[in-house]
mmCIF file of C-alpha atoms in Angstrom:
data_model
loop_
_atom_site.group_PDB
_atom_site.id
_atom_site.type_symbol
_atom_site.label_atom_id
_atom_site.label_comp_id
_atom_site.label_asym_id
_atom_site.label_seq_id
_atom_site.Cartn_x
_atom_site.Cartn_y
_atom_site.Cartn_z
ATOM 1 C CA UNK A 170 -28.331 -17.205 28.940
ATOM 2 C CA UNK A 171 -30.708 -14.659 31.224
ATOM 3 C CA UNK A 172 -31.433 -14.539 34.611
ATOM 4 C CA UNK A 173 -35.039 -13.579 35.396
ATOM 5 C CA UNK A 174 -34.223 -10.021 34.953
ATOM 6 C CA UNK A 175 -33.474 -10.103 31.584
ATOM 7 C CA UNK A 176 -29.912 -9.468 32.392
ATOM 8 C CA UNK A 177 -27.337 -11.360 30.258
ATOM 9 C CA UNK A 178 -25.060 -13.770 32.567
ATOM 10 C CA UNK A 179 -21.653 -13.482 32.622
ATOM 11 C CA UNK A 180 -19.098 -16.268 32.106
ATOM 12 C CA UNK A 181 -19.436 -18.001 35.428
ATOM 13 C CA UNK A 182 -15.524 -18.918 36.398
ATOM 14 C CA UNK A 183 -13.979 -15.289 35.540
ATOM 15 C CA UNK A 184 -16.989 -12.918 35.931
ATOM 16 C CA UNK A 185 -15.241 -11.034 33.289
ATOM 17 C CA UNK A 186 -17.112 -11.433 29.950
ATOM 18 C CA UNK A 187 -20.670 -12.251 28.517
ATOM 19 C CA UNK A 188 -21.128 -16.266 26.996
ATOM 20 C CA UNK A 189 -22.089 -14.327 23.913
ATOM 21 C CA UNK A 190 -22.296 -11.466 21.959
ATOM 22 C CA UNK A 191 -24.860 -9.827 19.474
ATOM 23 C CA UNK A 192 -23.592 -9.068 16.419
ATOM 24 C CA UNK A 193 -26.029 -6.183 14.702
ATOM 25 C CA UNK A 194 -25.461 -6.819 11.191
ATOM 26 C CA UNK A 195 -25.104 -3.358 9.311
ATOM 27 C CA UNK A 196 -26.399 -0.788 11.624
ATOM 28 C CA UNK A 197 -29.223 1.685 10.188
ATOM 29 C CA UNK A 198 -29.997 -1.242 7.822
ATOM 30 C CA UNK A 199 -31.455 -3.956 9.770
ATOM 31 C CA UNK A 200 -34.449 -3.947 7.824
ATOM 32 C CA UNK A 201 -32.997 -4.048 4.452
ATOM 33 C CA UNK A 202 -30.529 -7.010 5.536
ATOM 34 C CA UNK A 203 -32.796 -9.537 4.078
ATOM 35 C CA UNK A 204 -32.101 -7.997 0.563
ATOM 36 C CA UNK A 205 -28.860 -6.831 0.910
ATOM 37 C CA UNK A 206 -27.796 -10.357 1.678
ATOM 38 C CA UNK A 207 -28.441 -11.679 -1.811
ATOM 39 C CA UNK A 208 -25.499 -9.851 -3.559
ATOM 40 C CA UNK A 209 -23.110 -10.666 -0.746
ATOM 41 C CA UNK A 210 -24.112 -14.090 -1.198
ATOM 42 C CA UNK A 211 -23.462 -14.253 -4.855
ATOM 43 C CA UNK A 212 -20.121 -12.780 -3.848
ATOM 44 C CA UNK A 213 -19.572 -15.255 -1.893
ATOM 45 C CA UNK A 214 -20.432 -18.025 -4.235
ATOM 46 C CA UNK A 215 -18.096 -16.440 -7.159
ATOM 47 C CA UNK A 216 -14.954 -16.431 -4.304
ATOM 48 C CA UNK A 217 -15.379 -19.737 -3.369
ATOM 49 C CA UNK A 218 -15.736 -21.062 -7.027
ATOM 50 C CA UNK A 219 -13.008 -18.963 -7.965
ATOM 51 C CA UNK A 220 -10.192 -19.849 -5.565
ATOM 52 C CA UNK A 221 -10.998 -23.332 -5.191
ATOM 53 C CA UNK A 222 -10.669 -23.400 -9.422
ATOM 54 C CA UNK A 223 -7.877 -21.508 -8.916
ATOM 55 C CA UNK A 224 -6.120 -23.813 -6.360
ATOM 56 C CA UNK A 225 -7.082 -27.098 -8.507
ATOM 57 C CA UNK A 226 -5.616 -25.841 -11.769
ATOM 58 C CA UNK A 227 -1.615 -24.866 -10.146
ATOM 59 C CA UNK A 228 -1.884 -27.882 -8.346
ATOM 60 C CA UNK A 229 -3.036 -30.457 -11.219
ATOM 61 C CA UNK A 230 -0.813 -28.153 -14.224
ATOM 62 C CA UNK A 231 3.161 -29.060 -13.395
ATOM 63 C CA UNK A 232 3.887 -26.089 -16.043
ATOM 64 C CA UNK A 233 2.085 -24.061 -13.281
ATOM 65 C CA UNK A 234 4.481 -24.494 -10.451
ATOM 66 C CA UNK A 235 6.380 -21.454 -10.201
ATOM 67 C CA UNK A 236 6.571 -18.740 -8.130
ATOM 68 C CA UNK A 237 4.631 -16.614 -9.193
ATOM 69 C CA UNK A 238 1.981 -19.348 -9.804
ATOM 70 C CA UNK A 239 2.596 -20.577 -6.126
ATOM 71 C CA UNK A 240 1.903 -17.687 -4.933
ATOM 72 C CA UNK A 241 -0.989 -17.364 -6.518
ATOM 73 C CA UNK A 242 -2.029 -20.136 -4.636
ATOM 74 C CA UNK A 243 -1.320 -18.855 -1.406
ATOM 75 C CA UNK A 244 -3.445 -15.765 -2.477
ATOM 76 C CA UNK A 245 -6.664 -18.252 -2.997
ATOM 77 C CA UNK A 246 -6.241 -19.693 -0.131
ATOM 78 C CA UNK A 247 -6.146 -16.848 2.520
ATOM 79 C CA UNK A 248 -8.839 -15.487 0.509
ATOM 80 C CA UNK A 249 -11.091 -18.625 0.643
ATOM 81 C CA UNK A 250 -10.260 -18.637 4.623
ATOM 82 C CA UNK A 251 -10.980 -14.596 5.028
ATOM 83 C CA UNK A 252 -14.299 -15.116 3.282
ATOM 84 C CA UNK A 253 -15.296 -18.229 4.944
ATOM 85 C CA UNK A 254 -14.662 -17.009 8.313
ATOM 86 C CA UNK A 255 -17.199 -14.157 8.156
ATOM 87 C CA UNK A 256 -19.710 -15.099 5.001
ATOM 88 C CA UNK A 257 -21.300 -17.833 6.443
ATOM 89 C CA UNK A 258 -21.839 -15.979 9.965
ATOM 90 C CA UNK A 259 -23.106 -12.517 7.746
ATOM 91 C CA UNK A 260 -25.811 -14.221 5.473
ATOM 92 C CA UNK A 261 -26.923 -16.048 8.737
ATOM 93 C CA UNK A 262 -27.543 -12.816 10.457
ATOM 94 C CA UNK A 263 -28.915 -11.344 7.280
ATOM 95 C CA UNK A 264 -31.333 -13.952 6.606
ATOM 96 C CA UNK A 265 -32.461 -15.613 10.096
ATOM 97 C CA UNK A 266 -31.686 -13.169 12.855
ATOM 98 C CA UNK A 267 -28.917 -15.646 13.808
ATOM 99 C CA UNK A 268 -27.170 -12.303 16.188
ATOM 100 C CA UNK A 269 -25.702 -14.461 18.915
ATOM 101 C CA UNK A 270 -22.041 -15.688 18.708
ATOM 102 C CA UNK A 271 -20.503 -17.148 21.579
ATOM 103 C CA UNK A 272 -17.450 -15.480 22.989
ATOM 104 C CA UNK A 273 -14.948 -18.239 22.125
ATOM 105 C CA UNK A 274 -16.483 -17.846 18.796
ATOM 106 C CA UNK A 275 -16.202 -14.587 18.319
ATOM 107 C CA UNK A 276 -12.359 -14.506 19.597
ATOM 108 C CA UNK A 277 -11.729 -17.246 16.962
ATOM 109 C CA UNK A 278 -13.238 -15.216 14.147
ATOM 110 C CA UNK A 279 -11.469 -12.704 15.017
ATOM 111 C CA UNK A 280 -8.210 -13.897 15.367
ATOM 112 C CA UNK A 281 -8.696 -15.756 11.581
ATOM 113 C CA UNK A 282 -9.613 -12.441 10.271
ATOM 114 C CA UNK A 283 -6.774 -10.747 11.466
ATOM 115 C CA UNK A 284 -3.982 -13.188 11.198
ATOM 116 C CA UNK A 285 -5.257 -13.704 7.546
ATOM 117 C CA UNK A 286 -5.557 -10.274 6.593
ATOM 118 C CA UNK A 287 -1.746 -10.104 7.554
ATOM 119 C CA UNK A 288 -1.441 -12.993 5.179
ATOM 120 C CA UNK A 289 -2.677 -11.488 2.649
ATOM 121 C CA UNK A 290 -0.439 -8.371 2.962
ATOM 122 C CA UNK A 291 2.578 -10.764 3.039
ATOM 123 C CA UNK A 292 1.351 -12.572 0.249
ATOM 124 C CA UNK A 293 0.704 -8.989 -1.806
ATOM 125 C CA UNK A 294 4.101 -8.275 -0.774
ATOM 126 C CA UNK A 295 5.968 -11.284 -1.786
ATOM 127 C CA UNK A 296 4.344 -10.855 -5.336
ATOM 128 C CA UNK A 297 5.099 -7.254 -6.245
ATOM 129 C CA UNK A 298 8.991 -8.471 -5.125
ATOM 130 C CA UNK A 299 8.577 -11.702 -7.349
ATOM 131 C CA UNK A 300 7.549 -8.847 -9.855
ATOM 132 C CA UNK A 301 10.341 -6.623 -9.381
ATOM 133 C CA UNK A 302 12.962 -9.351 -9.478
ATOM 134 C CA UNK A 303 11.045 -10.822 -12.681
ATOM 135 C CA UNK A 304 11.937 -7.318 -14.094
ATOM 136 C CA UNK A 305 14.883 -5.858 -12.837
ATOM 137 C CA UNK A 306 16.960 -9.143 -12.434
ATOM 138 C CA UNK A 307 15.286 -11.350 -15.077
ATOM 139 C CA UNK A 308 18.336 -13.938 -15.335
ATOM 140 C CA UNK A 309 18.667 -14.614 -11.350
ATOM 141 C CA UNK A 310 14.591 -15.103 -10.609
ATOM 142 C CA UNK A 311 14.620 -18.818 -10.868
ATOM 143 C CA UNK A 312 17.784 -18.828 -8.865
ATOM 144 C CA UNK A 313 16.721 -16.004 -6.177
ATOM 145 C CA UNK A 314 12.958 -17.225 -6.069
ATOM 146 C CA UNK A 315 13.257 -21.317 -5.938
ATOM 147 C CA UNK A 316 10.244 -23.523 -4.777
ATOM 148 C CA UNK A 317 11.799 -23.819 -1.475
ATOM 149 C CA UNK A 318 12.938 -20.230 -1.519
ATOM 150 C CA UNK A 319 8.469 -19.259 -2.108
ATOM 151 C CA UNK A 320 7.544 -22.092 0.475
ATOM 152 C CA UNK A 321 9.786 -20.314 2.928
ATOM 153 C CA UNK A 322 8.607 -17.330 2.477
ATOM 154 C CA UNK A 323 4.852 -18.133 2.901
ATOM 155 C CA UNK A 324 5.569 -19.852 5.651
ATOM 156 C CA UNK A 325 7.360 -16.991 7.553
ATOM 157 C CA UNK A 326 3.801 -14.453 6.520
ATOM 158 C CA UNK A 327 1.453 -17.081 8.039
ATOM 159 C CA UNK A 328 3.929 -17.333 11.263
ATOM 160 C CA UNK A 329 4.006 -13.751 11.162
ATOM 161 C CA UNK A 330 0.495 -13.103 11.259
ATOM 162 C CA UNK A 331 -0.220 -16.259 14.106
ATOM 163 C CA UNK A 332 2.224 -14.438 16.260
ATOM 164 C CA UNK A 333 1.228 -10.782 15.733
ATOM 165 C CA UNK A 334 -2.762 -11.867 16.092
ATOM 166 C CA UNK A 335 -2.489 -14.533 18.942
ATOM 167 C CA UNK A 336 -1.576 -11.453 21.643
ATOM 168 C CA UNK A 337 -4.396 -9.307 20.368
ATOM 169 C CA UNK A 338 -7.071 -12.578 21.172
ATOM 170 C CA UNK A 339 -5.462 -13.040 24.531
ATOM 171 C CA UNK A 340 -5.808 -9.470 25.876
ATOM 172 C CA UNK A 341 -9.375 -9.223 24.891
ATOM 173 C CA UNK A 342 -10.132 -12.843 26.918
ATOM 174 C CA UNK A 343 -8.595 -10.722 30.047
ATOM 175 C CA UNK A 344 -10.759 -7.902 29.362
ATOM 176 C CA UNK A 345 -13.863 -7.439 31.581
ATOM 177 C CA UNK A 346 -17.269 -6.151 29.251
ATOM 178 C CA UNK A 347 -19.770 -5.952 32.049
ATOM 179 C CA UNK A 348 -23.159 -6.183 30.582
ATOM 180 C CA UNK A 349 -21.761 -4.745 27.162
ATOM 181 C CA UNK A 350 -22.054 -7.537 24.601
ATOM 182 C CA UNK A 351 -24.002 -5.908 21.220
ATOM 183 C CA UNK A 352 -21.254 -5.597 18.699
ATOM 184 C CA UNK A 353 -22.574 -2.891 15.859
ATOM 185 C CA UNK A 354 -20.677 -4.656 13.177
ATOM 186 C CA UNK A 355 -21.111 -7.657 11.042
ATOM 187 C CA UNK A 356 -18.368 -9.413 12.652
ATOM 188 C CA UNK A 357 -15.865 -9.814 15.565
ATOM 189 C CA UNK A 358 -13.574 -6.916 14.579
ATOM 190 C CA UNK A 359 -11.325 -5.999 16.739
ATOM 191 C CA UNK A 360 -11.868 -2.462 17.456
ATOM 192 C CA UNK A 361 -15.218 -3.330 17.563
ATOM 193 C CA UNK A 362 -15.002 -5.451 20.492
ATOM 194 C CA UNK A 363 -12.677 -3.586 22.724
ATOM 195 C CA UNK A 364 -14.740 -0.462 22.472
ATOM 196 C CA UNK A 365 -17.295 -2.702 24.771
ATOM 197 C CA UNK A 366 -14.871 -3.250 27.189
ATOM 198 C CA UNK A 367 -15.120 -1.255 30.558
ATOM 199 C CA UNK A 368 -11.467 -0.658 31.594
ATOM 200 C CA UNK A 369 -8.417 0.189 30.733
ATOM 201 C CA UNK A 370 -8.010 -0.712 27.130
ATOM 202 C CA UNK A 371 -4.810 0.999 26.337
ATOM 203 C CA UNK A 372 -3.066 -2.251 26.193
ATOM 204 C CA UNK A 373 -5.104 -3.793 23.720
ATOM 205 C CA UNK A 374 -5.956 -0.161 21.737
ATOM 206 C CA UNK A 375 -2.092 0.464 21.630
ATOM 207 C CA UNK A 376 -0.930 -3.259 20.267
ATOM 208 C CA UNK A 377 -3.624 -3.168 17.672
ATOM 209 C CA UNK A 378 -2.109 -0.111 16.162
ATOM 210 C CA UNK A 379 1.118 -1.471 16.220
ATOM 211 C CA UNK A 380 0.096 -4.594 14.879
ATOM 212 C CA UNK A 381 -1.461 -2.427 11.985
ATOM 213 C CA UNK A 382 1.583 -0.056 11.076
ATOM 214 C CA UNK A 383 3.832 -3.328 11.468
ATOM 215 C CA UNK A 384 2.299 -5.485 8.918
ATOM 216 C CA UNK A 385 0.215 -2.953 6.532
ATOM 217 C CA UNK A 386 2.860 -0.034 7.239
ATOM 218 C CA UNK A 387 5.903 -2.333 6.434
ATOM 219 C CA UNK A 388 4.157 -4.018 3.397
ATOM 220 C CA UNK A 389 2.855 -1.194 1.909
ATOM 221 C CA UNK A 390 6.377 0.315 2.453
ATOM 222 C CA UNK A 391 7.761 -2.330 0.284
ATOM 223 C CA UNK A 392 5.544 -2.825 -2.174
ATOM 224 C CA UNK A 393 5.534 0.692 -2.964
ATOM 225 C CA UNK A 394 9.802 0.806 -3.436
ATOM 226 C CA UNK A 395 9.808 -2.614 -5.850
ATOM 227 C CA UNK A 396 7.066 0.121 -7.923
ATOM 228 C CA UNK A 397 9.219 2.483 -7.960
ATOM 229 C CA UNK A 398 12.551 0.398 -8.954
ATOM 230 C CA UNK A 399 10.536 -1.322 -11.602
ATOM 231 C CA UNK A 400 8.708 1.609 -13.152
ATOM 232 C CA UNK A 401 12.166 3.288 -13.239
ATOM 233 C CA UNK A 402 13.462 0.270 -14.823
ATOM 234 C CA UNK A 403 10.751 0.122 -17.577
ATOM 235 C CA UNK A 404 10.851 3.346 -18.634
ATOM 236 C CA UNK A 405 14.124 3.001 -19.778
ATOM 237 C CA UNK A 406 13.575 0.291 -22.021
ATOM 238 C CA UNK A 407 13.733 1.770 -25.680
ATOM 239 C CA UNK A 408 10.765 0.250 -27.016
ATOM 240 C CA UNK A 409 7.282 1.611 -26.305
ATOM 241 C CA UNK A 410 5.554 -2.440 -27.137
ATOM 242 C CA UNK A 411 8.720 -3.748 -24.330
ATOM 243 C CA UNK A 412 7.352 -0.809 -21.954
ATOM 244 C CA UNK A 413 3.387 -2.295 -22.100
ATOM 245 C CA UNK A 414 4.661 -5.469 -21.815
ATOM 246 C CA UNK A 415 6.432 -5.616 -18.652
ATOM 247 C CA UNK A 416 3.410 -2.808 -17.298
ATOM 248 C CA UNK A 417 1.301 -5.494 -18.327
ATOM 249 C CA UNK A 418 3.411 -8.534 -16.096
ATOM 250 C CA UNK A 419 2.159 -5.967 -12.931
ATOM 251 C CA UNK A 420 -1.651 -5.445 -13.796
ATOM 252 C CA UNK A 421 -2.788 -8.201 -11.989
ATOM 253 C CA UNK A 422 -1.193 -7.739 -9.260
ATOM 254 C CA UNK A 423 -1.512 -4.058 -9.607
ATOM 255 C CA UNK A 424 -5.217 -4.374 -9.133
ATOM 256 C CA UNK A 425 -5.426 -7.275 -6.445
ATOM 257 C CA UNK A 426 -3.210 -4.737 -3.998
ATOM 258 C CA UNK A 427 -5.589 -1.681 -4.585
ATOM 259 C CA UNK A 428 -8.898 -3.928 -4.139
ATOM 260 C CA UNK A 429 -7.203 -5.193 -0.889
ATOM 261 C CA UNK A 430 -4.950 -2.036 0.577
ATOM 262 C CA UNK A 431 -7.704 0.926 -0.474
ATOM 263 C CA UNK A 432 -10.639 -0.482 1.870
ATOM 264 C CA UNK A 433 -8.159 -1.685 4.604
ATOM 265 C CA UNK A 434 -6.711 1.116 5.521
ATOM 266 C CA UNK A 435 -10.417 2.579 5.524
ATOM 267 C CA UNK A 436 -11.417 0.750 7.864
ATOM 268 C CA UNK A 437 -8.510 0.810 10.145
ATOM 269 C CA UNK A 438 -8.596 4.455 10.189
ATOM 270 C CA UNK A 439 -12.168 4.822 10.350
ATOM 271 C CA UNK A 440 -12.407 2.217 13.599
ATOM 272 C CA UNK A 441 -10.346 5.363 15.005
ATOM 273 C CA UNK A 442 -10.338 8.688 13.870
ATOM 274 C CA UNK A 443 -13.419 8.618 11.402
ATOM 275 C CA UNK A 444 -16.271 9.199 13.893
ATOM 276 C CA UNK A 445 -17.586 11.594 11.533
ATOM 277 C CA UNK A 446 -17.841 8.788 8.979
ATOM 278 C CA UNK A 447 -21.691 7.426 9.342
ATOM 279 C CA UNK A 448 -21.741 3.817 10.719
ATOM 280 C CA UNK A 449 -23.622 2.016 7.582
ATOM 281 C CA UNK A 450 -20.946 3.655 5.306
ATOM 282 C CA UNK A 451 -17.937 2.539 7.873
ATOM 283 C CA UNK A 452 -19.670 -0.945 8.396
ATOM 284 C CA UNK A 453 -20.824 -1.608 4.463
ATOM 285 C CA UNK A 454 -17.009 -1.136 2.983
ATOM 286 C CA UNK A 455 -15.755 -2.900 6.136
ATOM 287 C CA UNK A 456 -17.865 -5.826 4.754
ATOM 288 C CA UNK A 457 -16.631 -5.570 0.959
ATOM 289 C CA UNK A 458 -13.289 -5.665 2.163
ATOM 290 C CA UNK A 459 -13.213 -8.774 3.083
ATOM 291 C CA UNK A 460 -15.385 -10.380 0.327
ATOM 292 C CA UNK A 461 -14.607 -8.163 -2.750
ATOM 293 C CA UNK A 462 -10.604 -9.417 -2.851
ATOM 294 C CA UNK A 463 -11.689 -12.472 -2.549
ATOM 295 C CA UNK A 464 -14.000 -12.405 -5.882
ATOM 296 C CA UNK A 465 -11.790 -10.251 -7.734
ATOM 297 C CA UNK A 466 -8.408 -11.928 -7.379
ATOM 298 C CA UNK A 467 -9.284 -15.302 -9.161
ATOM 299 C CA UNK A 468 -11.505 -12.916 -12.018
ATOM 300 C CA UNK A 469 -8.349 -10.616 -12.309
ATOM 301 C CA UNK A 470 -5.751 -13.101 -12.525
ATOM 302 C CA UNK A 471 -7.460 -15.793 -14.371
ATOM 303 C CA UNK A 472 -8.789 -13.127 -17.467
ATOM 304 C CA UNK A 473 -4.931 -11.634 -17.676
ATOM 305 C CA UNK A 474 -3.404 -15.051 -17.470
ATOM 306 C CA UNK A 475 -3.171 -17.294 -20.310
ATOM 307 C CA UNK A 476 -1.513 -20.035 -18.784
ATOM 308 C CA UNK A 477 -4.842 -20.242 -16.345
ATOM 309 C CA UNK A 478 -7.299 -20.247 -19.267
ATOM 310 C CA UNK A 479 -4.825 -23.396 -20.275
ATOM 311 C CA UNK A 480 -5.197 -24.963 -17.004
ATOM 312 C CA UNK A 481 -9.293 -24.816 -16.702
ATOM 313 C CA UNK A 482 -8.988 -25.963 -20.399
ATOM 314 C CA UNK A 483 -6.844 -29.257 -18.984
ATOM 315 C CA UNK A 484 -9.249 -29.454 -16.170
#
C-alpha cells in the first residue's frame, strides 16, 4: 500500500521492511518480456511433463527401484520444485505486469530456491559417487548403496539444505530496506535482496558465501575426485568397447552436472565480483539456470536410458 505521497508503507509492527517488493523482470528488456516469455514457457511445460513422467515411470516399474533409478527420482523432483517456485511468478510478470510480491512471499521463494538448489548439488553428488562405486567397486554397490542406504542419503541433502537456507531467510526478515523495495531480477535471489538493504549487511553477505563454498565448493570437490578415480579406473581396462562403455554409464550424469554447475557458479560470482558483466546478460542466464536443468535432465536421462524408454512403454 501508499500513503498519499506515493510513498510505499512499511510493515507496520517492525518499521523495518516494505509489505512488498517489485520484481523488474529482466532489466533492459522490459519491453521485449511479452515475447521472451513464450520460450520460457515452453520450457517450462517440457520440465514439468518431463519430471512428472519421469517420477511416474520409477515409481509404477519395480525393475526401476534402484539407486541409481531412485535417485533419479530425487533429481525430478527438486527440479519440478526449483522450476515451480519461480516459473509461474516469471511468465506472470512477463505477461501481465504482475511486479508485486509480498515480502513473506518473496522470503519463501527464496528460501525454496536456495534450499533446493543445495538439493540438487547433493543429489548431483550422490550420483557421480553411485557412479564411481558402480565402477570401481562393481561387486559391493548393491551392498554399499541399499534402498535404505539412498533414502538416507537424500534425506540428509534436503536437511542439509533446510538448515543451511533457513538462517539466510531469517537475517534478511531482521534487515531494515527503508523505501528500497524494486528487486532488478526475475526473482527473490538472495543477493538481490540484500543489496536493498540499508545497513550493515555483512552478516547476511558473509553467510551467503559460506553457504555457497559449503554446499557447491564441497560438492563440486567431490564430484570432481569420484571423476578422477573412475576415469583412472577405465582407462586401464584393456578393451577400447569396455572403455566406451563404462564412459557411457557417466554421460548422463556427465551432462546434468555441467547444465546445472556451469550457470551456477555464474551467477554466484557474477551477484559479486562481475559488475562489469551487463545486467540482461547476468539476469537472462540467472533465469536459464533454474529452468534449463530442469528440461534437460528428464530429455538426457530418458534418451540414454533404455530401461526408461521401457517404463513409458509400460505406462
Amino acid at each position: 500500500a501508499r500513503d498519499k505521497t506515493g510513498v510505499m508503507s512499511l510493515n507496520s509492527t517492525a518499521f523495518s521492511h516494505p509489505s512488498y517488493f517489485l520484481l523488474v523482470g529482466i532489466p533492459g528488456l522490459e519491453k521485449h518480456q511479452f515475447w521472451i516469455a513464450f520460450p520460457f514457457c515452453l520450457m517450462y511445460a517440457i520440465a514439468v511433463l518431463g519430471n512428472t513422467t519421469l517420477l511416474l515411470i520409477i515409481k509404477t516399474e519395480p525393475s526401476l527401484h534402484e539407486p541409481m533409478y531412485l535417485f533419479l527420482a530425487m533429481l525430478a523432483f527438486t527440479d519440478l520444485v526449483l522450476s515451480t517456485s519461480t516459473l509461474p511468478k516469471m511468465l506472470g510478470i512477463f505477461w501481465m505486469g504482475s511486479e508485486e510480491i509480498a515480502f513473506p512471499s518473496c522470503l519463501a521463494q527464496m528460501f525454496f530456491i536456495h534450499a533446493f538448489t543445495s538439493v540438487e548439488s547433493g543429489v548431483l553428488t550422490a550420483m557421480a559417487l553411485d557412479r564411481y562405486i558402480a565402477i570401481c567397486h562393481p561387486l559391493r554397490h548393491s551392498s554399499i548403496l541399499s534402498v535404505p542406504a539412498v533414502v538416507g542419503f537424500g534425506s540428509v541433502v534436503l536437511v542439509r539444505g533446510v538448515l543451511l537456507v533457513s538462517p539466510v531467510c531469517f537475517l534478511l526478515h531482521r534487515m531494515s530496506f527503508c523505501q528500497h523495495h524494486v528487486i532488478s531480477h526475475s526473482y527473490c535471489e538472495h543477493m538481490a535482496v540484500v543489496k536493498l538493504a540499508c545497513g550493515n549487511t555483512r552478516a547476511s553477505y558473509i553467510y551467503g558465501l559460506f553457504v555457497a563454498f559449503s554446499v557447491l565448493g564441497f560438492d563440486i570437490i567431490l564430484i570432481s575426485a569420484s571423476y578422477t578415480v573412475i576415469l583412472r579406473v577405465v582407462m586401464r581396462l584393456s578393451s577400447t568397447e569396455a572403455q566406451l562403455k563404462s564412459f557411457s554409464t557417466c554421460a548422463s550424469h556427465l551432462c546434468a552436472t555441467l547444465t546445472f554447475y556451469v550457470p551456477a557458479l555464474f551467477t554466484f560470482l557474477t551477484h559479486r565480483f562481475g559488475h562489469s558483466i551487463p545486467p540482461t546478460v547476468h539476469i537472462i542466464v540467472a533465469n536459464l539456470y533454474l529452468i534449463v536443468p530442469p528440461m534437460l535432465n528428464p530429455i538426457v536421462y530418458g534418451v540414454r536410458t533404455k530401461k526408461l524408454w521401457e517404463g513409458v512403454a509400460l505406462l
